[in-house]
Coordinates of C-alpha atoms in Angstrom, one line a residue:
X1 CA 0.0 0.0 0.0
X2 CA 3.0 2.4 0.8
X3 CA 4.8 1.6 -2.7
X4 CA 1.0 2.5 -4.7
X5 CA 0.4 5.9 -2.3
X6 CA 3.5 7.0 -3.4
X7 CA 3.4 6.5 -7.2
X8 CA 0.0 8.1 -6.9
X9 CA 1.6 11.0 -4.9
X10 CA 4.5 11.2 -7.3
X11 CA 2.1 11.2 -10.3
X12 CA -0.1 14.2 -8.7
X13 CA 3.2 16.2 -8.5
X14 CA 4.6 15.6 -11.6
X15 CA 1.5 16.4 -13.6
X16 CA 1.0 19.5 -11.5
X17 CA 4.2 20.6 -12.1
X18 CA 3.3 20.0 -16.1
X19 CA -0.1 21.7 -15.8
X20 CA -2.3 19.0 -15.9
X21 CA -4.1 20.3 -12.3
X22 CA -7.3 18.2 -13.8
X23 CA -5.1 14.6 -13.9
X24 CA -3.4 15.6 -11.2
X25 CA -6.3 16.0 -8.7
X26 CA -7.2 12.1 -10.2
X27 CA -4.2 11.4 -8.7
X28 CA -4.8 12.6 -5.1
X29 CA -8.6 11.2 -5.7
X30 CA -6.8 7.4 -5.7
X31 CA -4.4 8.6 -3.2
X32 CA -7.2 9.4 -0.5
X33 CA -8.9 6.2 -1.4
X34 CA -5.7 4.4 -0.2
X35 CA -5.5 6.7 3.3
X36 CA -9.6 6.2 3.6
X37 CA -9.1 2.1 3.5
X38 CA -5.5 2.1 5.7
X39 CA -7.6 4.2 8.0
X40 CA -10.8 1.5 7.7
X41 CA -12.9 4.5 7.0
X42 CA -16.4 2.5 5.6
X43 CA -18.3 5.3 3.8
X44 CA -19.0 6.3 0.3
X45 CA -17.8 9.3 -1.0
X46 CA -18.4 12.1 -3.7
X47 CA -15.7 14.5 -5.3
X48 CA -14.8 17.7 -6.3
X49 CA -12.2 19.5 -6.8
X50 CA -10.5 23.2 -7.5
X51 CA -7.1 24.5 -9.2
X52 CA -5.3 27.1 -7.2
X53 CA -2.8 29.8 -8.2
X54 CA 0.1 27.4 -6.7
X55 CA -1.7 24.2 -6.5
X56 CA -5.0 21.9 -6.1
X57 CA -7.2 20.9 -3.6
X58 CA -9.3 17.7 -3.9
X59 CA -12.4 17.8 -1.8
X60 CA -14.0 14.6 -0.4
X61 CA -17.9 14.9 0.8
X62 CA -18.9 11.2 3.2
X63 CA -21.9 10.3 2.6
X64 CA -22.5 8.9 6.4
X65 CA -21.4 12.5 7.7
X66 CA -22.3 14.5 4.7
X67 CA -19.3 16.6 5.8
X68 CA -16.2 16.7 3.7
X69 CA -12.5 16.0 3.8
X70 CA -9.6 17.6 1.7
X71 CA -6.3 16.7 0.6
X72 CA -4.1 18.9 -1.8
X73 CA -1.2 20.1 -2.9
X74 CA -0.1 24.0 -2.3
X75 CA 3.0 26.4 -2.5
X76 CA 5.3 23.0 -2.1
X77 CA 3.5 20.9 0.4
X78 CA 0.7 18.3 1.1
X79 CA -2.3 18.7 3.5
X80 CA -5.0 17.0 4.9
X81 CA -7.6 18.6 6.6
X82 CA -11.3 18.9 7.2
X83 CA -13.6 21.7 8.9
X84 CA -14.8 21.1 12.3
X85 CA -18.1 19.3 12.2
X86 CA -20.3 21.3 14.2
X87 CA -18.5 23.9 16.6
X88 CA -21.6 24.4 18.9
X89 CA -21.3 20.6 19.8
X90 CA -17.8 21.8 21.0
X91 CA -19.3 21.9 25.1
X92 CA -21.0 18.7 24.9
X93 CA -17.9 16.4 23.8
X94 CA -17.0 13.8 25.6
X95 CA -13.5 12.6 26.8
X96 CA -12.9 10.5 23.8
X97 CA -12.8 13.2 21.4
X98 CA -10.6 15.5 23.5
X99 CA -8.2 12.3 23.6
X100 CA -8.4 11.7 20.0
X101 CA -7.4 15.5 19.4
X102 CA -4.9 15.4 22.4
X103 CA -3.4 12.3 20.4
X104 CA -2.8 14.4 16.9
X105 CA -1.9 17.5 18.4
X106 CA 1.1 16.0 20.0
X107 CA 2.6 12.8 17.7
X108 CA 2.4 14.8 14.5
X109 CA 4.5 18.0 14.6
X110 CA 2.3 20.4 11.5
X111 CA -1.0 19.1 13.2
X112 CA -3.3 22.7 14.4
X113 CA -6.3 24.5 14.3
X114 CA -6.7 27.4 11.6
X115 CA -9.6 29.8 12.8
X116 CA -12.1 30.6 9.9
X117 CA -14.5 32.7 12.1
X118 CA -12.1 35.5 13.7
X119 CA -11.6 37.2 17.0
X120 CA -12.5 40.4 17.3
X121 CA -9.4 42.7 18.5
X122 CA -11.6 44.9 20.8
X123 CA -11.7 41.5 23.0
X124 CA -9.2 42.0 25.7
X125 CA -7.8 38.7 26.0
X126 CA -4.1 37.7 24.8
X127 CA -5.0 36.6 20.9
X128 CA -1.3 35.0 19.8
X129 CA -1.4 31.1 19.7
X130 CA -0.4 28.8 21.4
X131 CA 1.2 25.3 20.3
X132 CA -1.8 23.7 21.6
X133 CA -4.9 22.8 19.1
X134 CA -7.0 22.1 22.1
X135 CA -6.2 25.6 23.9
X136 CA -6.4 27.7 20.5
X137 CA -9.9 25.8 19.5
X138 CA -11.5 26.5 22.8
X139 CA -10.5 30.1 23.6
X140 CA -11.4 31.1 20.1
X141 CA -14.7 28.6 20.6
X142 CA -15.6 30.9 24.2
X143 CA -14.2 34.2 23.0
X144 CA -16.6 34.1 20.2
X145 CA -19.4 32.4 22.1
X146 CA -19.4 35.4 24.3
X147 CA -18.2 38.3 22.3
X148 CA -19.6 37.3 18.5
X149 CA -22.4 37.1 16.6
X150 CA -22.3 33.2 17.4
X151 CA -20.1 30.6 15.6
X152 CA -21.3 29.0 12.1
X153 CA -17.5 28.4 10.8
X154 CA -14.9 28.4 13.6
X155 CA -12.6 26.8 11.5
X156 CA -10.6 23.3 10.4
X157 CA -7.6 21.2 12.1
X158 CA -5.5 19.1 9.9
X159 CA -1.8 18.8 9.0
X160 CA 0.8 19.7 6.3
X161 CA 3.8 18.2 5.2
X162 CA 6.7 19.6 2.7
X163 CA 7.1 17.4 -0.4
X164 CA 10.7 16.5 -0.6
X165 CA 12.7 13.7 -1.9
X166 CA 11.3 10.7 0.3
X167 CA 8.3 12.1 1.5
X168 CA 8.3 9.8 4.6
X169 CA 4.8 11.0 6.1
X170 CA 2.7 8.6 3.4
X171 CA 3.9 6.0 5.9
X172 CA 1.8 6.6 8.4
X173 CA 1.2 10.0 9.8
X174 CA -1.4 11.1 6.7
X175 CA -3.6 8.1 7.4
X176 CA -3.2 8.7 11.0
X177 CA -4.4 12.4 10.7
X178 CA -7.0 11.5 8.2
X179 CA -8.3 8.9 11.1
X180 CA -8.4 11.1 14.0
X181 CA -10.1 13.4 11.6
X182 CA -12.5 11.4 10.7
X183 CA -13.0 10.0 14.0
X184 CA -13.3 13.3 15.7
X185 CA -16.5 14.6 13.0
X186 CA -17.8 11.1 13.3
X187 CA -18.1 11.8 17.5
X188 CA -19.7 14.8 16.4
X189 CA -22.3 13.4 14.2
X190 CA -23.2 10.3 16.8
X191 CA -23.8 13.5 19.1
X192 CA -26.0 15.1 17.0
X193 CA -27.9 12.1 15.9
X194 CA -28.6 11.0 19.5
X195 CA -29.6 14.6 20.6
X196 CA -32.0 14.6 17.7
X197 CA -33.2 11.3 17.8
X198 CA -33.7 12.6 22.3
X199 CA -35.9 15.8 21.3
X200 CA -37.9 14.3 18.8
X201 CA -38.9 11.1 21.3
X202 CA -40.1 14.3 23.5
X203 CA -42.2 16.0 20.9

């Protein structure tokens, strides 16, 4: 499996570097399939995809979650990420999901949170990040909880990796990130399911 994520890594960057973004991001669409089966992901899934200035971004929507995934390739390195599944769930997560994300944010080095909904900087609270995903998710998650408009977007966690010569995180740290990923929105949506599936037993 290692040997056939690479060629189909390889390929994407080649024909990226020729132009072809389209065959390319074919390229990265086999690629995830491998990291979704390493990571015994069982879902279906539908595609998109977009070409960038500097690179492509492949765009994976479950159809268990209907929430989606992306993998790419930009300015000279590789990500995985996805968009946190629901942030207003954030307060009723159990210990499992802060465990999972624990587990990410300290084996693999590029791992974080990027904030989509922003800070205001009226809020008088120190706004520079931290190292920490967890930390920088939940002071953004409060801050704009009790400052903001609410939260529809607070933002995604994922990882990137420079492509070099060897490219040594195919081995196992994107499938593992693409795991806890998938495991975290997956905690989410059984949360939201069984909060649903509570209210409407009540109706």
């Amino acid at each position: 499996m290692d040997d056939e994520k690479e060629t189909y890594f390889n390929n994407a960057v080649m024909l990226l570097i020729a132009e072809q973004k389209e065959d390319a991001t074919m390229q990265l669409r086999q690629l995830f399939t491998c990291l979704a089966k390493e990571a015994k992901i069982r879902d279906q899934w539908s595609y998109k995809w977009s070409a960038l200035p500097d690179g492509i971004s492949l765009y994976a929507l479950s159809e268990k979650q209907q929430h989606e995934y992306s993998i790419g390739i930009f300015q000279g390195k590789f990500y995985i990420e996805s968009n946190i599944y629901d942030a207003s769930l954030l307060k009723t997560m159990k210990p499992k999901y802060w465990a999972i994300l624990a587990e990410l944010d300290d084996s693999i080095d590029s791992f974080k949170f990027s904030e989509n909904a922003v800070v205001s900087n009226k809020v008088n609270f120190d706004l520079k990040s931290s190292k920490s995903s967890i930390f920088n998710l939940m002071r953004n998650y409060v801050l704009l909880t009790e400052h903001e408009m609410g939260i529809v977007d607070i933002g995604q966690l994922g990882a990137l990796w420079p492509i070099s010569q060897n490219n040594d995180f195919l081995e196992n740290e994107a499938t593992k990130v693409l795991t806890g990923l998938h495991q975290l929105n997956y905690l989410m949506y059984r949360n939201e399911y069984i909060r649903a599936k509570s209210r409407d037993k009540y109706k």
